[in-house]
Structures are given as C-alpha cells and as structure tokens.
Amino acid sequence: MKNFRFECLINGMWRASSDGKTTPVTNPSSKKLLANVPSLSKSDVQSAIDSAGKAFELWREIPARKRSDLLLGLANLIIAHTDTLAATITAEQGKPLAESRGEITYAANYFRWFSEEAVRINGDIIPSDSNSKRIMVIKQPIGVVAAITPWNFPLAMLARKMAAALAAGCSFIAKPAPETPLTALALAALTLEAGIPAGVVNVITGDAEMIGAALMHSPTVRKVTFTGSTEVGKILIRQSAETVKKLTLELGGNAPLVVCDDADISKAVEGAVFGKFRNAGQTCICVNRFLVHEKVAPQFTDALITRAKQLVVGDGMNSATDIGPLINNDALAKVTRLVESASREGAKVNLPPAPTPAGSTFFPPTVISNITPQMSIWKEEIFGPVCAIATFANDEEAIALANNTPHGLAAYLYSTNLNRALSLAERLDFGMVGINDTSISAAQAPFGGIKESGFGREGSKYGIDDYLVLKYLSVQS
C-alpha cells in the first residue's frame, strides 16, 4: 500500500492538524496504542470541503466509463491488499481476522458493483402534447457528499457510500468513527494508488461534533450519508434544514428473529448464531429479539446454548477466535446493564456470561429467556453477544411482538412453509426481511430501513439514486 500514513487526506495530500492536535487509536483487545491521528481544526475541515467542491467540477465531467474503470481498479487493489487491510480492521476494531477478511471482500464488491452502475445512469424521453416539443429527463450528480461512518464495519460502511457517490460523479468527504479511523485512511491511500484525482476523495478525523456541524452547515456539501444511532440521526435531520440537505440515514435497529413451530430448528439455530454473534453482536442488523414459538422454544433454546458454548472468545488475531472484544468500556457497561436488569425484572439467565480477564471488554455468549416487552433488553439495541428469548403462541402474536418497536431495519423468520413465511414477511414492518436466512447483506441488494431506522437505500441499482438529482429539459423546436 503506497504512501499510507496516519494523517488525513485532503486534496490528494497527507495533512496533520494545523494546530498539532491528535487523537489516540487503541486496540480494544490489548488496549495498546496503535497510532495517533489528526484532530483537525475547523479551518482544516473547511479546507477539505473546499477541496471537494473544486474536485467535483472536474470529477463530474469525467466520462462514466472512465469513472467505472477507476472504481474497478480500486476494487482490485482492495482485494490485493486483503492481508494488510484485515490486520488493520482487527487491530482497531477487534473482530476475528476471518470476519475482517470477509468484510474486505464485501467492501470490494461495492466498488465492483457501482463501477458497473456508473455506466447505467440513464434518463428518459417523455412523450409531449406537442409535435414541436421534446421532454427530456436527465440524471446528474448531486454534488459534494459527506459520509459519517461507524466503527463496527470500518471498511464496508465506507465502501458502500463512497462507491455509489463516486460512480454518480460526486466528490466525497469521509469522517470515520474515532475508534476506527486507520482503515479509512488505508482506503484513502488506495484511492490515490488507483488514480482517482486529488480532492475527489478526502478523509478527515477529529472531533465528531465539530466536524459534523461544519459538514451539515456548509452549503457546499449537498448530501450527507450517515450510519449510526437514531439519536444522532435525528440531530442531523434538524441540522439539514438550514441548507435543505439531502440525507441518507441508516440508524438503529431492534431486529426480531421469528422461529415458527414448523421451522427447521437446526437451520434456525445456525442462522441465529451467525445473526447474533457475528462481530460480537455489534452489527446494526444483528438479531436483538428472539421470538420463538412456545412449542419449540425449549428445543431451540437448548440447541442454541449448546452452540453458544462452542464459540471461542478472545483476541481477533487468534485464528481460533469466534468472538472478539466489545469496542470499549462503555459498550461493555451497556451490555452488562441490560443483562443485569433483565435478570432483576424476571428473566431467566440460561447461559450466564463466563468470567473474563479483569480490565478487558470481552463479553462471552449469553442466553436469556422469559423476556417480556416491558424489559429494557427488549426495547434497547443490545449491541453485544446476548440472546434474549421471548415466546409466542400464534402468528398474530408473533407479528404484534416483532413490530412492537419504533425501529424498522431488519427482521428474520424461520419456517418450512413458504406461503406462511412470505405472508409473515409482508406483515413485518422492516425494510429488510430474511426468510430462513440471516446473511442478508449484499452489494446488489438494497440496504436500509423504515420508521426510526432511517430512510434511503445503499447498494443495489437503487443505491445510486440517492446521489443523483433529476433535471427536466423542455425543448421547443
């Protein structure tokens, strides 16, 4: 990876903060310092915005085929640097190395997918009421795009935003999470290596509140795409009013997994293990609430406990590890609080968390049953490897329980009756539903939620639309 440095990328140049301030990045497993990255000043952030504004005028004029070729080249570079990128992700985020490698393939797929979509931004000719007039509709890039990305998938979440924006002809400013900026800076280096012009991609680090406000208040930034909490998403919605900015928001989730009485229990358990324990339960579409038919609940719970006991908790660099650490002490405190409150409120802790080394943020697989909608663990996004199980008696109750949340990102259900499964899926108030499947993310599929889980879609043929504006041309001959 050429020229990779722990500095910000602004206008094709590596930049430290103008006032010399930095922010430490630590390994969540070992607590060791990995690097210090710039904590940019407000003037530094403005430089990035100005750079992106100037670069947009150049990038939008580059032919779609050329943009396509550059994105495909970037995808190939990402794959070529899999080992380095995977080690970086695991070092700063903590997930097992195998999961990091999977994330790299997933991220590269977004650049490959949108390299193909770049040449398919088609308009329309609409019949006119007059023979002397033509009605034409064209699609054009919206302008400078700012992306604010989370720590749980530091490459993939950035890739699916950046790939669509660049394919559409937009310039790009990325603000990665303070916990995981190194992966974003590594991707920035690869954009230069791929030949993407200076200023088209800028990556900035520093105080989230200050940078977020600068991006939201800038009239140059025409679109912001954000993945994170619903609380912050609502703040961005309010701030966007000042400049009437376009937003794509992928916010909090509270995903149910519905296990019907006719489900294949072994498949449902394997789906639950992937959907709950991947990345230590720290995913936005992670199963948060298990809704299991009362007839099969004992069988499902016992099988899930057996599988959970087989999972190895430890440092992500260890090839035997299945579950890495939680991202920080705050995350550990939240998961601990939710498990303890559920126990106090009457839940049964079937598989309690095993002891972990003092001072660590490891949290072992935990299974809890007798969950009710009144409990905090039902209402809040756990973001940890805890299975919270409730039961239902019939399909009507299952739908009512599943939809009992202000969120609507992802949901899952298991049934061997396809008609029943499709009927339930249509009634679940979520933007994405996995039927006998908890591995639902793909570059060619539209990712996004409804209700308080946000709006807009990322990935798929629909994903590029959020980075385009329609222009109507009325042509009188």
PDB file of C-alpha atoms in Angstrom, residues 81-247:
ATOM      1  CA  HIS A  81      -4.247  -5.698  -0.024  1.00  0.00           C
ATOM      2  CA  THR A  82      -6.534  -8.078   1.862  1.00  0.00           C
ATOM      3  CA  ASP A  83      -3.907  -9.148   4.401  1.00  0.00           C
ATOM      4  CA  THR A  84      -2.920  -5.598   5.350  1.00  0.00           C
ATOM      5  CA  LEU A  85      -6.488  -4.322   5.490  1.00  0.00           C
ATOM      6  CA  ALA A  86      -7.713  -7.315   7.504  1.00  0.00           C
ATOM      7  CA  ALA A  87      -4.951  -6.876  10.061  1.00  0.00           C
ATOM      8  CA  THR A  88      -5.814  -3.170  10.331  1.00  0.00           C
ATOM      9  CA  ILE A  89      -9.516  -3.835  10.874  1.00  0.00           C
ATOM     10  CA  THR A  90      -8.891  -6.480  13.528  1.00  0.00           C
ATOM     11  CA  ALA A  91      -6.295  -4.348  15.278  1.00  0.00           C
ATOM     12  CA  GLU A  92      -8.515  -1.288  15.680  1.00  0.00           C
ATOM     13  CA  GLN A  93     -11.978  -2.881  15.761  1.00  0.00           C
ATOM     14  CA  GLY A  94     -11.342  -6.256  17.402  1.00  0.00           C
ATOM     15  CA  LYS A  95     -13.362  -8.627  15.225  1.00  0.00           C
ATOM     16  CA  PRO A  96     -11.838 -12.025  14.333  1.00  0.00           C
ATOM     17  CA  LEU A  97      -9.427 -11.961  11.430  1.00  0.00           C
ATOM     18  CA  ALA A  98     -11.663 -14.239   9.360  1.00  0.00           C
ATOM     19  CA  GLU A  99     -14.521 -11.751   9.711  1.00  0.00           C
ATOM     20  CA  SER A 100     -12.206  -8.894   8.732  1.00  0.00           C
ATOM     21  CA  ARG A 101     -11.208 -10.738   5.584  1.00  0.00           C
ATOM     22  CA  GLY A 102     -14.873 -11.255   4.777  1.00  0.00           C
ATOM     23  CA  GLU A 103     -15.523  -7.557   5.251  1.00  0.00           C
ATOM     24  CA  ILE A 104     -12.811  -6.737   2.731  1.00  0.00           C
ATOM     25  CA  THR A 105     -14.412  -8.920   0.065  1.00  0.00           C
ATOM     26  CA  TYR A 106     -17.776  -7.382   0.906  1.00  0.00           C
ATOM     27  CA  ALA A 107     -16.363  -3.841   0.598  1.00  0.00           C
ATOM     28  CA  ALA A 108     -14.611  -4.573  -2.699  1.00  0.00           C
ATOM     29  CA  ASN A 109     -17.903  -5.892  -4.073  1.00  0.00           C
ATOM     30  CA  TYR A 110     -19.452  -2.448  -3.612  1.00  0.00           C
ATOM     31  CA  PHE A 111     -16.780  -0.799  -5.729  1.00  0.00           C
ATOM     32  CA  ARG A 112     -17.138  -3.542  -8.336  1.00  0.00           C
ATOM     33  CA  TRP A 113     -20.938  -3.267  -8.346  1.00  0.00           C
ATOM     34  CA  PHE A 114     -21.032   0.504  -8.634  1.00  0.00           C
ATOM     35  CA  SER A 115     -18.303   0.513 -11.251  1.00  0.00           C
ATOM     36  CA  GLU A 116     -20.896  -1.265 -13.370  1.00  0.00           C
ATOM     37  CA  GLU A 117     -23.727   1.057 -12.343  1.00  0.00           C
ATOM     38  CA  ALA A 118     -21.692   4.151 -13.271  1.00  0.00           C
ATOM     39  CA  VAL A 119     -22.335   3.463 -16.975  1.00  0.00           C
ATOM     40  CA  ARG A 120     -26.059   2.831 -16.464  1.00  0.00           C
ATOM     41  CA  ILE A 121     -27.247   6.222 -15.223  1.00  0.00           C
ATOM     42  CA  ASN A 122     -29.995   6.544 -17.779  1.00  0.00           C
ATOM     43  CA  GLY A 123     -32.583   9.270 -18.306  1.00  0.00           C
ATOM     44  CA  ASP A 124     -35.933   9.338 -20.130  1.00  0.00           C
ATOM     45  CA  ILE A 125     -37.676  10.815 -23.142  1.00  0.00           C
ATOM     46  CA  ILE A 126     -41.298  11.539 -22.287  1.00  0.00           C
ATOM     47  CA  PRO A 127     -43.967  11.991 -24.998  1.00  0.00           C
ATOM     48  CA  SER A 128     -45.082  15.593 -25.284  1.00  0.00           C
ATOM     49  CA  ASP A 129     -48.506  17.058 -26.057  1.00  0.00           C
ATOM     50  CA  SER A 130     -46.941  18.988 -28.937  1.00  0.00           C
ATOM     51  CA  ASN A 131     -45.064  17.758 -32.011  1.00  0.00           C
ATOM     52  CA  SER A 132     -42.723  20.727 -31.672  1.00  0.00           C
ATOM     53  CA  LYS A 133     -41.648  19.964 -28.106  1.00  0.00           C
ATOM     54  CA  ARG A 134     -39.488  17.271 -26.537  1.00  0.00           C
ATOM     55  CA  ILE A 135     -39.497  16.420 -22.835  1.00  0.00           C
ATOM     56  CA  MET A 136     -36.206  15.021 -21.587  1.00  0.00           C
ATOM     57  CA  VAL A 137     -35.187  13.885 -18.109  1.00  0.00           C
ATOM     58  CA  ILE A 138     -31.511  13.529 -17.214  1.00  0.00           C
ATOM     59  CA  LYS A 139     -29.780  12.439 -14.015  1.00  0.00           C
ATOM     60  CA  GLN A 140     -26.861  14.418 -12.657  1.00  0.00           C
ATOM     61  CA  PRO A 141     -24.611  14.060  -9.576  1.00  0.00           C
ATOM     62  CA  ILE A 142     -25.931  15.905  -6.556  1.00  0.00           C
ATOM     63  CA  GLY A 143     -22.557  17.463  -5.650  1.00  0.00           C
ATOM     64  CA  VAL A 144     -20.218  17.133  -2.689  1.00  0.00           C
ATOM     65  CA  VAL A 145     -21.139  14.178  -0.464  1.00  0.00           C
ATOM     66  CA  ALA A 146     -20.093  13.812   3.172  1.00  0.00           C
ATOM     67  CA  ALA A 147     -20.175  10.398   4.833  1.00  0.00           C
ATOM     68  CA  ILE A 148     -20.132   9.776   8.570  1.00  0.00           C
ATOM     69  CA  THR A 149     -19.390   6.122   9.208  1.00  0.00           C
ATOM     70  CA  PRO A 150     -19.457   3.811  12.259  1.00  0.00           C
ATOM     71  CA  TRP A 151     -16.789   1.701  13.915  1.00  0.00           C
ATOM     72  CA  ASN A 152     -18.351  -1.741  13.547  1.00  0.00           C
ATOM     73  CA  PHE A 153     -17.618  -2.157   9.816  1.00  0.00           C
ATOM     74  CA  PRO A 154     -14.935   0.448   9.187  1.00  0.00           C
ATOM     75  CA  LEU A 155     -14.284  -0.567   5.566  1.00  0.00           C
ATOM     76  CA  ALA A 156     -17.623  -1.886   4.344  1.00  0.00           C
ATOM     77  CA  MET A 157     -19.766   1.001   5.601  1.00  0.00           C
ATOM     78  CA  LEU A 158     -17.412   3.476   3.971  1.00  0.00           C
ATOM     79  CA  ALA A 159     -17.150   1.495   0.737  1.00  0.00           C
ATOM     80  CA  ARG A 160     -20.857   1.295   0.040  1.00  0.00           C
ATOM     81  CA  LYS A 161     -21.223   5.044   0.470  1.00  0.00           C
ATOM     82  CA  MET A 162     -18.056   6.058  -1.378  1.00  0.00           C
ATOM     83  CA  ALA A 163     -18.580   3.656  -4.279  1.00  0.00           C
ATOM     84  CA  ALA A 164     -22.080   4.928  -5.056  1.00  0.00           C
ATOM     85  CA  ALA A 165     -21.092   8.584  -4.698  1.00  0.00           C
ATOM     86  CA  LEU A 166     -18.046   8.299  -6.969  1.00  0.00           C
ATOM     87  CA  ALA A 167     -19.963   6.270  -9.547  1.00  0.00           C
ATOM     88  CA  ALA A 168     -22.602   9.011  -9.688  1.00  0.00           C
ATOM     89  CA  GLY A 169     -19.951  11.673 -10.286  1.00  0.00           C
ATOM     90  CA  CYS A 170     -19.903  13.173  -6.782  1.00  0.00           C
ATOM     91  CA  SER A 171     -16.822  14.143  -4.817  1.00  0.00           C
ATOM     92  CA  PHE A 172     -16.533  12.738  -1.321  1.00  0.00           C
ATOM     93  CA  ILE A 173     -15.575  13.615   2.261  1.00  0.00           C
ATOM     94  CA  ALA A 174     -15.365  10.777   4.783  1.00  0.00           C
ATOM     95  CA  LYS A 175     -15.488  11.215   8.551  1.00  0.00           C
ATOM     96  CA  PRO A 176     -14.762   7.768  10.058  1.00  0.00           C
ATOM     97  CA  ALA A 177     -15.556   6.858  13.644  1.00  0.00           C
ATOM     98  CA  PRO A 178     -12.840   7.917  16.118  1.00  0.00           C
ATOM     99  CA  GLU A 179     -12.436   4.310  17.261  1.00  0.00           C
ATOM    100  CA  THR A 180     -11.541   3.027  13.775  1.00  0.00           C
ATOM    101  CA  PRO A 181     -10.005   5.709  11.532  1.00  0.00           C
ATOM    102  CA  LEU A 182      -6.991   3.685  10.359  1.00  0.00           C
ATOM    103  CA  THR A 183      -8.980   1.525   7.946  1.00  0.00           C
ATOM    104  CA  ALA A 184     -10.472   4.622   6.336  1.00  0.00           C
ATOM    105  CA  LEU A 185      -7.023   6.175   5.954  1.00  0.00           C
ATOM    106  CA  ALA A 186      -5.764   2.950   4.375  1.00  0.00           C
ATOM    107  CA  LEU A 187      -8.636   3.103   1.871  1.00  0.00           C
ATOM    108  CA  ALA A 188      -7.752   6.740   1.199  1.00  0.00           C
ATOM    109  CA  ALA A 189      -4.235   5.658   0.245  1.00  0.00           C
ATOM    110  CA  LEU A 190      -5.649   3.091  -2.159  1.00  0.00           C
ATOM    111  CA  THR A 191      -7.807   5.718  -3.891  1.00  0.00           C
ATOM    112  CA  LEU A 192      -4.633   7.623  -4.728  1.00  0.00           C
ATOM    113  CA  GLU A 193      -2.951   4.441  -5.919  1.00  0.00           C
ATOM    114  CA  ALA A 194      -5.984   3.707  -8.102  1.00  0.00           C
ATOM    115  CA  GLY A 195      -5.572   7.063  -9.846  1.00  0.00           C
ATOM    116  CA  ILE A 196      -8.660   8.828  -8.520  1.00  0.00           C
ATOM    117  CA  PRO A 197      -7.912  12.565  -8.918  1.00  0.00           C
ATOM    118  CA  ALA A 198      -6.801  14.679  -5.972  1.00  0.00           C
ATOM    119  CA  GLY A 199      -9.647  16.160  -3.966  1.00  0.00           C
ATOM    120  CA  VAL A 200     -12.278  13.701  -5.184  1.00  0.00           C
ATOM    121  CA  VAL A 201     -11.830  11.668  -2.000  1.00  0.00           C
ATOM    122  CA  ASN A 202     -10.981  13.354   1.300  1.00  0.00           C
ATOM    123  CA  VAL A 203     -10.745  11.581   4.672  1.00  0.00           C
ATOM    124  CA  ILE A 204     -10.819  13.677   7.834  1.00  0.00           C
ATOM    125  CA  THR A 205     -10.561  12.830  11.527  1.00  0.00           C
ATOM    126  CA  GLY A 206     -11.166  14.716  14.747  1.00  0.00           C
ATOM    127  CA  ASP A 207     -13.953  15.978  16.977  1.00  0.00           C
ATOM    128  CA  ALA A 208     -17.189  14.421  15.748  1.00  0.00           C
ATOM    129  CA  GLU A 209     -19.482  17.216  16.916  1.00  0.00           C
ATOM    130  CA  MET A 210     -17.399  19.989  15.362  1.00  0.00           C
ATOM    131  CA  ILE A 211     -16.831  18.168  12.078  1.00  0.00           C
ATOM    132  CA  GLY A 212     -20.447  17.093  11.845  1.00  0.00           C
ATOM    133  CA  ALA A 213     -21.675  20.637  12.370  1.00  0.00           C
ATOM    134  CA  ALA A 214     -19.235  22.007   9.784  1.00  0.00           C
ATOM    135  CA  LEU A 215     -20.390  19.488   7.195  1.00  0.00           C
ATOM    136  CA  MET A 216     -24.078  19.995   7.936  1.00  0.00           C
ATOM    137  CA  HIS A 217     -23.910  23.804   7.869  1.00  0.00           C
ATOM    138  CA  SER A 218     -21.824  24.042   4.703  1.00  0.00           C
ATOM    139  CA  PRO A 219     -23.792  24.992   1.565  1.00  0.00           C
ATOM    140  CA  THR A 220     -21.078  23.277  -0.495  1.00  0.00           C
ATOM    141  CA  VAL A 221     -21.946  19.869   0.960  1.00  0.00           C
ATOM    142  CA  ARG A 222     -25.180  18.882  -0.758  1.00  0.00           C
ATOM    143  CA  LYS A 223     -25.683  15.432   0.662  1.00  0.00           C
ATOM    144  CA  VAL A 224     -24.806  13.649   3.910  1.00  0.00           C
ATOM    145  CA  THR A 225     -24.960   9.895   4.368  1.00  0.00           C
ATOM    146  CA  PHE A 226     -24.811   8.607   7.928  1.00  0.00           C
ATOM    147  CA  THR A 227     -24.769   5.218   9.601  1.00  0.00           C
ATOM    148  CA  GLY A 228     -25.149   5.324  13.362  1.00  0.00           C
ATOM    149  CA  SER A 229     -27.600   5.838  16.184  1.00  0.00           C
ATOM    150  CA  THR A 230     -31.147   7.093  15.806  1.00  0.00           C
ATOM    151  CA  GLU A 231     -30.402   9.853  18.326  1.00  0.00           C
ATOM    152  CA  VAL A 232     -27.606  11.309  16.199  1.00  0.00           C
ATOM    153  CA  GLY A 233     -29.660  10.780  13.037  1.00  0.00           C
ATOM    154  CA  LYS A 234     -32.395  12.987  14.428  1.00  0.00           C
ATOM    155  CA  ILE A 235     -29.848  15.705  15.162  1.00  0.00           C
ATOM    156  CA  LEU A 236     -28.647  15.552  11.554  1.00  0.00           C
ATOM    157  CA  ILE A 237     -32.222  15.804  10.290  1.00  0.00           C
ATOM    158  CA  ARG A 238     -32.698  19.004  12.271  1.00  0.00           C
ATOM    159  CA  GLN A 239     -29.356  20.425  11.128  1.00  0.00           C
ATOM    160  CA  SER A 240     -30.080  19.598   7.493  1.00  0.00           C
ATOM    161  CA  ALA A 241     -32.965  22.049   7.422  1.00  0.00           C
ATOM    162  CA  GLU A 242     -30.632  25.041   7.303  1.00  0.00           C
ATOM    163  CA  THR A 243     -29.286  24.178   3.848  1.00  0.00           C
ATOM    164  CA  VAL A 244     -32.064  21.747   2.801  1.00  0.00           C
ATOM    165  CA  LYS A 245     -29.507  18.978   2.503  1.00  0.00           C
ATOM    166  CA  LYS A 246     -30.332  15.551   1.139  1.00  0.00           C
ATOM    167  CA  LEU A 247     -29.808  12.751   3.662  1.00  0.00           C
TER     168      LEU A 247
END
